Amino acid sequence: MADPHLHTPPLPEGRSEAGFTDYKPALGPAQALAEANRCLYCVDAPCVQRCPTRIDIPEFIRKISTGNLKGSARTILEANIFGSSCARVCPVEVLCVGACVYNEMDAPPIAIGLLQRHATDRALQEGWRFFEAGPDSGRSVGLVGGGPASLAAAHELRRHGHACTIYDAGRWLGGLNTTGVAPYKLRADDALAEVAYVLGIGGIEVQSGVQVGQGIAWDTLLARHDALFVGVGLGADRALDIPGKELAGIVGAVAFIERFKLGKVDLSAVRRAVVVGGGNTAVDAVRELIGLGVPEVTMLYRGAQAQMSGYAHEWKAARIDGARAIFGAKPLAYAGADGKVTGVRCAGQGGEFEVAADLVLLAIGQARLGELVAGLAGVQLEGGRIVVDADGATGNPRVFAGGDCANGGMEVVNAVAEGKRAALAIHRAIHRAIGRGLAASEGAK
Ligand SMILES: Cc1cc2nc3c(=O)[nH]c(=O)nc-3n(C[C@H](O)[C@H](O)[C@H](O)COP(=O)(O)OP(=O)(O)OC[C@H]3O[C@@H](n4cnc5c(N)ncnc54)[C@H](O)[C@@H]3O)c2cc1C
Ligand code: SF4
């Protein structure tokens, strides 16, 4: 049955993502207790400074160590309502865990993500609710996009009593948490369970399958709501404009990941796959293809290994899984036979060479969706990103933005932090507007 909070159909059965197991398995209660007891509870803890949502990490770990799992989950979710998915998907090695003082003592750092998961998994399983909607303010906010940025913003706005409507182009909410994040970190069904938990605050209307800018105009939304939050993320995978680009078997990596996370893919005929790119999406795609059973997976990257933007710890894991890489390789053309791709012709290694492939995934970036808001008066764009200040305010006093469409593509935790910050700024702006309205009506008396 569909979850009543989601207003969307259940996910299809037999999805290919179901074959993946957690790369970082959950801690058992005794392991969690032992790990929590290792924490030094630093004053001005560096891990907190490195968390974009500023979770009070020593405090939630201390609560785990005293058996207060409910209090621990509250501390986490108060700062970050997506604490459950962040616990699984955050690149903790370069965030909180990377800042743990144990790193300087030649001892293993505290497994902050796993402890966070221990507390938040339980909160979601038990349905512990910590937050309720504030008294009705009589104001409403439209949120465009249903990813972590908009959902975090909507949750915060509801706590202040503002009515919220989320407009999302897709069938399922959660943005890339549902459609893009590697299933060995977070599966789509877990992402949707968290979305349902967030929507559980009540009063968030969801309109799925609505493409703002096409299906509905921005002006309509501005007329309907007191303020708008734009959290549309990034757009479609970029393609390589080289000969052979029309051949079958050349697919955008993000589109491919969505296909197997939400449905079924049959790769039984694929012996050799190539992933073009050197970022985190490329590294994820390599590991996913290996997990889906492709015998030979090669990453083609035009720079040197040291220039890869993908995290070193993720690439290391991909190597352990069996990934190959060719660095300094610039694709020149696709080779094909009978309308299907058979390889990628490259320049590099002092000449030209061809890498055989029955499937090519392109992970060379996604289009920026900022242009979508080009019609909104006062909203500025820079390199396809929506220009915002530290509070997510755009040049239009009624329009705010956050997440990938404003930061150019970062992590889930950044989208959550930006969504929440913008919600608080929207709340202040609405209050100022109410104050001005009251002053005007007082003046008219
Ligand atoms: C393959 C991949 C793997 C990733 N892995 C990780 C990871 O392991 N850890 C991590 O922290 N981050 C990861 N990220 C990044 C992370 O997913 C994003 O930073 C985060 O999801 C951004 O949230 P958002 O709400 O800004 O946008 P999104 O999650 O992209 O959500 C945007 C939403 O807007 C909707 N939308 C778009 N256009 C319109 C429109 N015109 N009208 C209405 N709705 C619209 C979309 O349907 C979508 O639901 C990954 C990204 C990718 C691509
Ligand atoms: S949200 Fe992410 S960065 Fe922040 S403490 Fe949790 S795991 Fe670390």
Short mmCIF file of C-alpha atoms and ligand atoms in Angstrom, two decimals:
data_model
loop_
_atom_site.label_atom_id
_atom_site.label_comp_id
_atom_site.label_asym_id
_atom_site.label_seq_id
_atom_site.Cartn_x
_atom_site.Cartn_y
_atom_site.Cartn_z
CA MET A 1 0.00 0.00 0.00
CA ALA A 2 1.18 3.53 -0.70
CA ASP A 3 2.24 5.51 2.35
CA PRO A 4 -0.50 8.05 3.10
CA HIS A 5 2.09 10.79 3.68
CA LEU A 6 3.70 10.30 0.31
CA HIS A 7 0.73 10.66 -2.03
CA THR A 8 2.73 8.56 -4.47
CA PRO A 9 2.51 4.93 -5.60
CA PRO A 10 4.60 2.20 -3.93
CA LEU A 11 7.95 1.43 -5.56
CA PRO A 12 7.95 -1.38 -8.14
CA GLU A 13 8.73 -4.88 -6.84
CA GLY A 14 11.95 -6.68 -7.89
CA ARG A 15 14.07 -3.56 -8.24
CA SER A 16 17.71 -4.16 -9.16
CA GLU A 17 18.83 -2.08 -6.15
CA ALA A 18 17.49 -4.80 -3.84
CA GLY A 19 20.58 -6.92 -4.64
CA PHE A 20 22.88 -4.49 -2.82
CA THR A 21 23.79 -4.80 0.83
CA ASP A 22 25.01 -2.00 3.09
CA TYR A 23 28.62 -1.08 2.49
CA LYS A 24 28.82 0.11 6.10
CA PRO A 25 26.58 -2.27 8.10
CA ALA A 26 24.65 -0.99 11.12
CA LEU A 27 26.13 -1.34 14.62
CA GLY A 28 24.52 -3.71 17.11
CA PRO A 29 23.57 -2.30 20.54
CA ALA A 30 26.76 -3.54 22.26
CA GLN A 31 28.97 -2.18 19.47
CA ALA A 32 27.19 1.17 19.60
CA LEU A 33 27.65 1.39 23.36
CA ALA A 34 31.35 0.52 23.15
CA GLU A 35 31.90 3.06 20.35
CA ALA A 36 29.97 5.79 22.19
CA ASN A 37 32.08 5.18 25.30
CA ARG A 38 35.25 5.92 23.29
CA CYS A 39 34.13 9.52 22.62
CA LEU A 40 36.22 12.15 24.43
CA TYR A 41 33.32 14.68 24.44
CA CYS A 42 35.63 17.46 23.29
CA VAL A 43 34.73 21.03 24.22
CA ASP A 44 34.23 23.07 21.01
CA ALA A 45 34.35 19.74 19.23
CA PRO A 46 35.94 20.00 15.77
CA CYS A 47 33.53 17.37 14.40
CA VAL A 48 30.58 19.72 15.04
CA GLN A 49 32.32 22.53 13.16
CA ARG A 50 32.77 20.21 10.17
CA CYS A 51 29.07 19.19 10.07
CA PRO A 52 27.12 21.59 7.80
CA THR A 53 24.00 21.10 9.97
CA ARG A 54 26.01 21.58 13.21
CA ILE A 55 24.60 18.53 14.98
CA ASP A 56 25.74 18.51 18.63
CA ILE A 57 27.73 15.32 18.10
CA PRO A 58 29.28 14.90 21.59
CA GLU A 59 25.80 15.40 23.09
CA PHE A 60 24.06 12.77 20.95
CA ILE A 61 26.90 10.32 21.53
CA ARG A 62 26.80 10.94 25.29
CA LYS A 63 23.08 10.14 25.25
CA ILE A 64 23.76 6.85 23.46
CA SER A 65 26.36 6.00 26.10
CA THR A 66 23.76 6.52 28.87
CA GLY A 67 21.14 4.44 27.07
CA ASN A 68 19.02 7.47 26.16
CA LEU A 69 18.49 6.60 22.50
CA LYS A 70 15.35 8.69 22.22
CA GLY A 71 17.11 11.80 23.53
CA SER A 72 20.00 11.10 21.20
CA ALA A 73 17.70 10.94 18.16
CA ARG A 74 16.03 14.17 19.23
CA THR A 75 19.39 15.97 19.43
CA ILE A 76 20.26 14.80 15.91
CA LEU A 77 16.90 15.51 14.31
CA GLU A 78 16.55 18.91 15.97
CA ALA A 79 19.58 20.03 13.96
CA ASN A 80 19.01 17.87 10.87
CA ILE A 81 15.65 16.30 10.11
CA PHE A 82 17.43 14.14 7.48
CA GLY A 83 19.75 12.76 10.18
CA SER A 84 18.83 9.22 9.15
CA SER A 85 19.89 9.43 5.50
CA CYS A 86 22.82 11.73 6.29
CA ALA A 87 24.11 9.07 8.71
CA ARG A 88 24.40 6.72 5.70
CA VAL A 89 25.29 9.01 2.81
CA CYS A 90 27.47 11.76 4.29
CA PRO A 91 31.10 11.56 3.19
CA VAL A 92 32.02 11.47 6.87
CA GLU A 93 35.69 10.84 6.04
CA VAL A 94 35.95 14.47 4.86
CA LEU A 95 33.32 15.87 7.27
CA CYS A 96 32.74 15.05 10.95
CA VAL A 97 34.84 11.87 11.19
CA GLY A 98 37.70 13.53 9.31
CA ALA A 99 37.81 16.18 12.07
CA CYS A 100 37.78 13.74 15.02
CA VAL A 101 40.75 14.39 17.34
CA TYR A 102 41.53 10.65 17.40
CA ASN A 103 42.92 11.10 13.85
CA GLU A 104 45.80 13.01 15.39
CA MET A 105 46.41 10.32 18.00
CA ASP A 106 46.93 7.48 15.56
CA ALA A 107 43.74 5.85 16.80
CA PRO A 108 40.59 5.08 14.80
CA PRO A 109 38.24 8.10 14.74
CA ILE A 110 34.77 7.78 16.28
CA ALA A 111 32.29 6.17 13.86
CA ILE A 112 29.97 9.19 14.04
CA GLY A 113 27.86 8.22 11.02
CA LEU A 114 27.20 4.73 12.34
CA LEU A 115 26.27 6.06 15.80
CA GLN A 116 23.97 8.61 14.19
CA ARG A 117 22.38 5.79 12.22
CA HIS A 118 21.97 3.72 15.39
CA ALA A 119 19.86 6.45 17.02
CA THR A 120 17.90 7.65 13.98
CA ASP A 121 17.08 4.17 12.61
CA ARG A 122 15.41 3.47 15.92
CA ALA A 123 13.50 6.79 15.82
CA LEU A 124 12.12 5.95 12.38
CA GLN A 125 11.35 2.33 13.28
CA GLU A 126 9.52 3.32 16.45
CA GLY A 127 7.92 6.38 14.88
CA TRP A 128 9.21 8.65 17.65
CA ARG A 129 7.91 12.12 16.87
CA PHE A 130 9.65 15.14 18.35
CA PHE A 131 8.28 18.08 16.41
CA GLU A 132 4.86 19.44 15.76
CA ALA A 133 3.45 22.12 13.53
CA GLY A 134 3.25 25.62 14.99
CA PRO A 135 -0.03 27.56 15.29
CA ASP A 136 -1.41 28.44 11.86
CA SER A 137 0.20 31.67 10.64
CA GLY A 138 -2.29 32.11 7.80
CA ARG A 139 0.66 32.31 5.35
CA SER A 140 1.75 29.83 2.75
CA VAL A 141 4.99 28.89 1.04
CA GLY A 142 5.40 27.02 -2.25
CA LEU A 143 8.44 24.76 -2.50
CA VAL A 144 9.60 23.81 -5.95
CA GLY A 145 11.36 20.43 -6.02
CA GLY A 146 10.86 17.64 -3.51
CA GLY A 147 14.46 16.79 -2.65
CA PRO A 148 16.22 17.10 0.72
CA ALA A 149 16.55 20.91 0.43
CA SER A 150 12.83 21.57 -0.06
CA LEU A 151 11.69 18.89 2.38
CA ALA A 152 13.99 20.20 5.13
CA ALA A 153 12.73 23.72 4.42
CA ALA A 154 9.08 22.59 4.50
CA HIS A 155 9.57 20.79 7.82
CA GLU A 156 11.05 23.90 9.41
CA LEU A 157 8.35 26.16 7.94
CA ARG A 158 5.65 23.90 9.40
CA ARG A 159 7.23 24.22 12.83
CA HIS A 160 6.54 27.96 12.45
CA GLY A 161 2.96 27.37 11.35
CA HIS A 162 3.23 28.26 7.67
CA ALA A 163 1.23 26.17 5.18
CA CYS A 164 3.47 24.41 2.66
CA THR A 165 2.94 22.96 -0.80
CA ILE A 166 5.71 20.98 -2.48
CA TYR A 167 5.65 20.78 -6.28
CA ASP A 168 7.83 17.99 -7.67
CA ALA A 169 8.32 16.90 -11.25
CA GLY A 170 8.83 13.22 -10.41
CA ARG A 171 6.58 10.45 -9.11
CA TRP A 172 8.51 9.88 -5.88
CA LEU A 173 9.76 12.46 -3.43
CA GLY A 174 13.21 12.60 -1.89
CA GLY A 175 15.13 13.89 -4.93
CA LEU A 176 18.49 12.20 -5.45
CA ASN A 177 18.26 10.51 -2.05
CA THR A 178 15.60 8.35 -3.69
CA THR A 179 16.83 8.26 -7.28
CA GLY A 180 20.61 8.83 -7.23
CA VAL A 181 22.48 7.85 -4.07
CA ALA A 182 24.22 4.48 -4.34
CA PRO A 183 22.02 1.65 -2.97
CA TYR A 184 24.89 0.26 -0.88
CA LYS A 185 24.51 3.51 1.10
CA LEU A 186 20.76 4.15 0.91
CA ARG A 187 18.03 2.27 -0.94
CA ALA A 188 15.04 4.06 -2.41
CA ASP A 189 12.60 2.43 0.00
CA ASP A 190 14.59 3.67 3.01
CA ALA A 191 14.77 7.13 1.45
CA LEU A 192 10.98 7.14 1.05
CA ALA A 193 10.45 5.93 4.62
CA GLU A 194 12.43 8.95 5.77
CA VAL A 195 10.42 11.27 3.50
CA ALA A 196 7.23 9.91 5.09
CA TYR A 197 8.73 10.57 8.53
CA VAL A 198 9.53 14.19 7.57
CA LEU A 199 6.06 14.73 6.08
CA GLY A 200 4.60 13.26 9.27
CA ILE A 201 4.69 16.74 10.82
CA GLY A 202 1.49 17.28 8.83
CA GLY A 203 0.25 20.17 6.73
CA ILE A 204 2.65 19.71 3.81
CA GLU A 205 0.64 19.33 0.64
CA VAL A 206 2.44 17.41 -2.10
CA GLN A 207 1.81 17.85 -5.80
CA SER A 208 3.87 15.23 -7.66
CA GLY A 209 4.34 15.05 -11.41
CA VAL A 210 4.24 18.85 -11.69
CA GLN A 211 7.01 20.41 -13.76
CA VAL A 212 7.19 24.03 -12.64
CA GLY A 213 8.01 26.30 -15.56
CA GLN A 214 6.14 23.99 -17.95
CA GLY A 215 3.13 22.39 -16.27
CA ILE A 216 2.59 25.43 -14.07
CA ALA A 217 3.98 28.96 -14.39
CA TRP A 218 6.12 30.73 -11.78
CA ASP A 219 3.67 33.65 -11.74
CA THR A 220 0.87 31.28 -10.77
CA LEU A 221 2.92 30.09 -7.80
CA LEU A 222 3.82 33.66 -6.80
CA ALA A 223 0.14 34.57 -6.89
CA ARG A 224 -0.75 31.48 -4.85
CA HIS A 225 1.89 31.75 -2.10
CA ASP A 226 3.45 34.40 0.12
CA ALA A 227 6.96 33.12 -0.63
CA LEU A 228 8.68 30.48 -2.79
CA PHE A 229 11.62 28.20 -2.05
CA VAL A 230 13.41 26.81 -5.11
CA GLY A 231 15.14 23.46 -4.57
CA VAL A 232 15.16 21.96 -8.06
CA GLY A 233 18.64 20.41 -7.86
CA LEU A 234 20.64 19.79 -11.02
CA GLY A 235 19.39 18.70 -14.43
CA ALA A 236 20.06 15.92 -16.94
CA ASP A 237 23.46 14.26 -17.46
CA ARG A 238 25.75 16.08 -19.85
CA ALA A 239 26.58 14.23 -23.09
CA LEU A 240 29.82 14.08 -25.10
CA ASP A 241 29.47 15.71 -28.49
CA ILE A 242 31.67 13.23 -30.38
CA PRO A 243 31.08 10.98 -33.42
CA GLY A 244 28.89 7.96 -32.69
CA LYS A 245 26.90 9.68 -29.93
CA GLU A 246 23.62 8.31 -31.40
CA LEU A 247 24.64 4.64 -30.85
CA ALA A 248 22.58 2.50 -28.49
CA GLY A 249 24.26 1.68 -25.17
CA ILE A 250 25.46 5.19 -24.32
CA VAL A 251 23.58 6.41 -21.26
CA GLY A 252 23.86 9.24 -18.73
CA ALA A 253 25.08 7.85 -15.39
CA VAL A 254 22.47 9.58 -13.21
CA ALA A 255 19.68 8.44 -15.55
CA PHE A 256 21.04 4.88 -15.43
CA ILE A 257 21.28 4.89 -11.62
CA GLU A 258 17.68 6.09 -11.36
CA ARG A 259 16.60 3.31 -13.72
CA PHE A 260 18.02 0.49 -11.61
CA LYS A 261 17.16 2.06 -8.25
CA LEU A 262 13.51 2.49 -9.14
CA GLY A 263 13.17 -0.44 -11.52
CA LYS A 264 14.90 -3.42 -13.05
CA VAL A 265 17.81 -3.48 -15.48
CA ASP A 266 19.04 -6.54 -17.35
CA LEU A 267 22.81 -6.36 -17.83
CA SER A 268 23.27 -10.07 -18.62
CA ALA A 269 24.52 -9.21 -22.13
CA VAL A 270 27.02 -6.60 -20.88
CA ARG A 271 30.54 -8.02 -20.55
CA ARG A 272 32.48 -4.77 -20.54
CA ALA A 273 31.32 -1.36 -19.35
CA VAL A 274 33.08 1.97 -19.43
CA VAL A 275 32.29 4.92 -17.18
CA VAL A 276 33.51 8.29 -18.45
CA GLY A 277 34.36 10.79 -15.70
CA GLY A 278 36.37 11.11 -12.51
CA GLY A 279 33.91 12.55 -9.98
CA ASN A 280 31.83 10.91 -7.28
CA THR A 281 29.04 9.96 -9.68
CA ALA A 282 31.59 8.19 -11.90
CA VAL A 283 33.05 6.30 -8.94
CA ASP A 284 29.56 5.34 -7.69
CA ALA A 285 28.57 4.17 -11.18
CA VAL A 286 31.69 1.99 -11.40
CA ARG A 287 30.91 0.32 -8.08
CA GLU A 288 27.25 -0.08 -9.00
CA LEU A 289 28.03 -1.76 -12.32
CA ILE A 290 30.34 -4.18 -10.52
CA GLY A 291 27.59 -4.82 -7.96
CA LEU A 292 25.12 -5.46 -10.77
CA GLY A 293 27.41 -8.21 -12.07
CA VAL A 294 29.23 -6.62 -15.04
CA PRO A 295 32.49 -8.62 -15.29
CA GLU A 296 34.79 -5.79 -16.47
CA VAL A 297 34.27 -2.15 -15.53
CA THR A 298 36.71 0.59 -16.51
CA MET A 299 36.69 4.24 -15.56
CA LEU A 300 38.02 6.56 -18.25
CA TYR A 301 39.26 9.85 -16.89
CA ARG A 302 40.97 12.55 -18.91
CA GLY A 303 43.09 13.87 -16.01
CA ALA A 304 45.59 12.23 -13.70
CA GLN A 305 44.43 10.25 -10.66
CA ALA A 306 45.42 13.15 -8.37
CA GLN A 307 43.05 15.44 -10.31
CA MET A 308 39.95 13.28 -9.80
CA SER A 309 37.20 15.15 -7.97
CA GLY A 310 35.78 11.85 -6.64
CA TYR A 311 36.70 11.19 -3.00
CA ALA A 312 39.89 9.19 -2.55
CA HIS A 313 38.23 6.88 0.01
CA GLU A 314 35.43 6.05 -2.46
CA TRP A 315 37.88 5.33 -5.28
CA LYS A 316 39.89 3.12 -2.95
CA ALA A 317 36.72 1.12 -2.21
CA ALA A 318 36.00 0.86 -5.95
CA ARG A 319 39.51 -0.52 -6.54
CA ILE A 320 38.94 -3.12 -3.84
CA ASP A 321 35.68 -4.05 -5.62
CA GLY A 322 37.73 -4.70 -8.78
CA ALA A 323 37.43 -1.45 -10.77
CA ARG A 324 40.01 -0.59 -13.43
CA ALA A 325 40.90 2.94 -14.51
CA ILE A 326 42.62 4.54 -17.45
CA PHE A 327 43.85 8.02 -16.60
CA GLY A 328 44.82 10.71 -19.10
CA ALA A 329 42.30 9.36 -21.64
CA LYS A 330 40.29 11.84 -23.73
CA PRO A 331 37.36 10.28 -25.63
CA LEU A 332 37.48 11.14 -29.35
CA ALA A 333 34.69 8.99 -30.82
CA TYR A 334 32.48 6.01 -30.05
CA ALA A 335 32.99 2.83 -32.04
CA GLY A 336 29.92 0.81 -32.97
CA ALA A 337 28.42 -2.05 -34.94
CA ASP A 338 24.78 -2.68 -35.91
CA GLY A 339 23.75 0.59 -34.23
CA LYS A 340 25.22 -0.42 -30.86
CA VAL A 341 28.26 0.94 -29.11
CA THR A 342 31.28 -1.39 -29.08
CA GLY A 343 33.92 0.88 -27.60
CA VAL A 344 35.37 4.31 -26.99
CA ARG A 345 38.25 5.64 -29.07
CA CYS A 346 40.56 7.80 -26.96
CA ALA A 347 43.60 10.03 -27.22
CA GLY A 348 46.24 9.54 -24.54
CA GLN A 349 49.21 7.45 -23.51
CA GLY A 350 51.17 8.98 -26.40
CA GLY A 351 48.70 8.03 -29.13
CA GLU A 352 45.19 6.78 -29.83
CA PHE A 353 43.64 3.63 -28.47
CA GLU A 354 40.23 1.99 -28.15
CA VAL A 355 38.58 0.60 -25.04
CA ALA A 356 35.98 -2.09 -25.80
CA ALA A 357 32.55 -1.59 -24.19
CA ASP A 358 28.98 -2.85 -24.60
CA LEU A 359 27.74 -0.11 -22.28
CA VAL A 360 29.05 3.42 -21.76
CA LEU A 361 27.90 5.54 -18.83
CA LEU A 362 28.57 9.27 -18.98
CA ALA A 363 29.35 10.86 -15.63
CA ILE A 364 30.78 14.17 -16.80
CA GLY A 365 28.43 16.42 -14.86
CA GLN A 366 24.81 17.45 -14.91
CA ALA A 367 23.22 20.48 -16.54
CA ARG A 368 22.44 23.33 -14.15
CA LEU A 369 18.78 24.13 -13.76
CA GLY A 370 19.14 27.75 -12.73
CA GLU A 371 17.86 28.92 -16.12
CA LEU A 372 14.50 27.58 -15.09
CA VAL A 373 13.97 30.63 -12.91
CA ALA A 374 15.11 33.07 -15.60
CA GLY A 375 11.59 34.53 -15.79
CA LEU A 376 11.46 35.42 -12.10
CA ALA A 377 12.04 39.16 -11.62
CA GLY A 378 15.10 39.97 -9.51
CA VAL A 379 16.52 36.42 -9.42
CA GLN A 380 20.14 36.42 -10.64
CA LEU A 381 22.05 33.53 -12.18
CA GLU A 382 25.78 32.90 -12.26
CA GLY A 383 27.16 29.97 -14.25
CA GLY A 384 23.72 28.34 -14.16
CA ARG A 385 23.48 28.60 -10.36
CA ILE A 386 20.86 30.67 -8.60
CA VAL A 387 22.65 33.48 -6.77
CA VAL A 388 21.72 33.53 -3.07
CA ASP A 389 23.06 35.15 0.08
CA ALA A 390 23.99 33.20 3.23
CA ASP A 391 20.28 32.87 4.09
CA GLY A 392 19.24 31.60 0.67
CA ALA A 393 17.66 34.94 -0.30
CA THR A 394 17.66 35.82 -4.01
CA GLY A 395 17.28 39.33 -5.46
CA ASN A 396 13.51 38.82 -5.34
CA PRO A 397 12.31 39.37 -1.72
CA ARG A 398 9.71 36.60 -2.06
CA VAL A 399 11.97 33.98 -3.63
CA PHE A 400 14.58 31.87 -1.79
CA ALA A 401 16.69 28.97 -3.03
CA GLY A 402 19.02 26.28 -1.72
CA GLY A 403 20.58 22.89 -2.34
CA ASP A 404 22.28 21.84 -5.57
CA CYS A 405 20.58 24.49 -7.78
CA ALA A 406 22.18 27.22 -5.68
CA ASN A 407 25.45 25.61 -4.52
CA GLY A 408 26.24 23.98 -7.87
CA GLY A 409 26.10 20.39 -6.54
CA MET A 410 27.33 19.40 -3.08
CA GLU A 411 26.07 16.81 -0.57
CA VAL A 412 22.71 15.94 0.94
CA VAL A 413 23.77 17.48 4.26
CA ASN A 414 24.49 20.82 2.55
CA ALA A 415 21.07 20.78 0.88
CA VAL A 416 19.43 20.11 4.25
CA ALA A 417 21.40 22.88 5.98
CA GLU A 418 20.57 25.37 3.22
CA GLY A 419 16.90 24.40 3.13
CA LYS A 420 16.54 24.89 6.88
CA ARG A 421 18.44 28.19 6.85
CA ALA A 422 16.25 29.52 4.03
CA ALA A 423 13.10 28.42 5.88
CA LEU A 424 14.13 30.49 8.90
CA ALA A 425 14.84 33.46 6.63
CA ILE A 426 11.42 33.02 4.95
CA HIS A 427 9.82 32.93 8.40
CA ARG A 428 11.54 36.19 9.35
CA ALA A 429 10.54 37.78 6.03
CA ILE A 430 6.91 36.73 6.52
CA HIS A 431 6.99 38.20 10.04
CA ARG A 432 8.36 41.48 8.75
CA ALA A 433 5.63 41.56 6.09
CA ILE A 434 2.96 40.87 8.74
CA GLY A 435 4.49 43.63 10.90
CA ARG A 436 4.38 46.06 7.98
CA GLY A 437 0.78 45.07 7.24
CA LEU A 438 -0.22 45.66 10.86
CA ALA A 439 1.60 49.00 10.94
CA ALA A 440 -0.19 50.04 7.73
CA SER A 441 -3.60 49.05 9.11
CA GLU A 442 -2.81 50.83 12.41
CA GLY A 443 -1.87 53.92 10.39
CA ALA A 444 -5.13 53.73 8.46
CA LYS A 445 -7.20 53.76 11.65
C1 LIG B 1 24.66 9.84 -8.54
C2 LIG B 1 24.73 10.72 -7.33
C3 LIG B 1 25.15 10.18 -6.12
C4 LIG B 1 25.19 10.99 -4.98
N1 LIG B 1 25.64 10.44 -3.82
C5 LIG B 1 25.69 11.20 -2.71
C6 LIG B 1 26.14 10.65 -1.49
O1 LIG B 1 26.52 9.49 -1.41
N2 LIG B 1 26.16 11.45 -0.40
C7 LIG B 1 25.73 12.75 -0.43
O2 LIG B 1 25.71 13.42 0.60
N3 LIG B 1 25.32 13.31 -1.59
C8 LIG B 1 25.29 12.57 -2.72
N4 LIG B 1 24.88 13.14 -3.90
C9 LIG B 1 24.49 14.56 -3.92
C10 LIG B 1 23.10 14.75 -3.32
O3 LIG B 1 22.24 13.75 -3.78
C11 LIG B 1 22.55 16.13 -3.63
O4 LIG B 1 23.48 17.11 -3.19
C12 LIG B 1 21.21 16.42 -2.95
O5 LIG B 1 20.26 15.42 -3.25
C13 LIG B 1 20.68 17.78 -3.37
O6 LIG B 1 19.40 17.98 -2.85
P1 LIG B 1 18.40 19.02 -3.55
O7 LIG B 1 17.16 18.97 -2.73
O8 LIG B 1 19.09 20.30 -3.77
O9 LIG B 1 18.15 18.43 -5.02
P2 LIG B 1 17.65 17.01 -5.55
O10 LIG B 1 17.91 15.94 -4.60
O11 LIG B 1 18.23 16.87 -6.92
O12 LIG B 1 16.08 17.21 -5.69
C14 LIG B 1 15.55 18.10 -6.64
C15 LIG B 1 14.09 17.75 -6.90
O13 LIG B 1 13.54 18.78 -7.72
C16 LIG B 1 12.67 18.20 -8.66
N5 LIG B 1 12.57 19.12 -9.81
C17 LIG B 1 13.51 19.44 -10.72
N6 LIG B 1 13.01 20.33 -11.62
C18 LIG B 1 11.74 20.60 -11.24
C19 LIG B 1 10.72 21.44 -11.75
N7 LIG B 1 10.90 22.21 -12.83
N8 LIG B 1 9.51 21.45 -11.14
C20 LIG B 1 9.28 20.66 -10.04
N9 LIG B 1 10.23 19.84 -9.52
C21 LIG B 1 11.45 19.83 -10.11
C22 LIG B 1 13.30 16.86 -8.99
O14 LIG B 1 12.30 15.94 -9.44
C23 LIG B 1 13.89 16.45 -7.64
O15 LIG B 1 12.99 15.65 -6.90
C24 LIG B 1 24.82 12.36 -5.06
C25 LIG B 1 24.41 12.90 -6.27
C26 LIG B 1 24.37 12.10 -7.40
C27 LIG B 1 23.97 12.69 -8.72
S1 SF4 B 2 25.00 15.00 9.38
FE1 SF4 B 2 26.75 14.08 8.31
S2 SF4 B 2 28.47 15.48 8.69
FE2 SF4 B 2 26.86 15.96 10.20
S3 SF4 B 2 27.42 14.73 12.03
FE3 SF4 B 2 25.95 13.53 10.80
S4 SF4 B 2 27.21 12.18 9.51
FE4 SF4 B 2 28.56 13.85 10.27
#
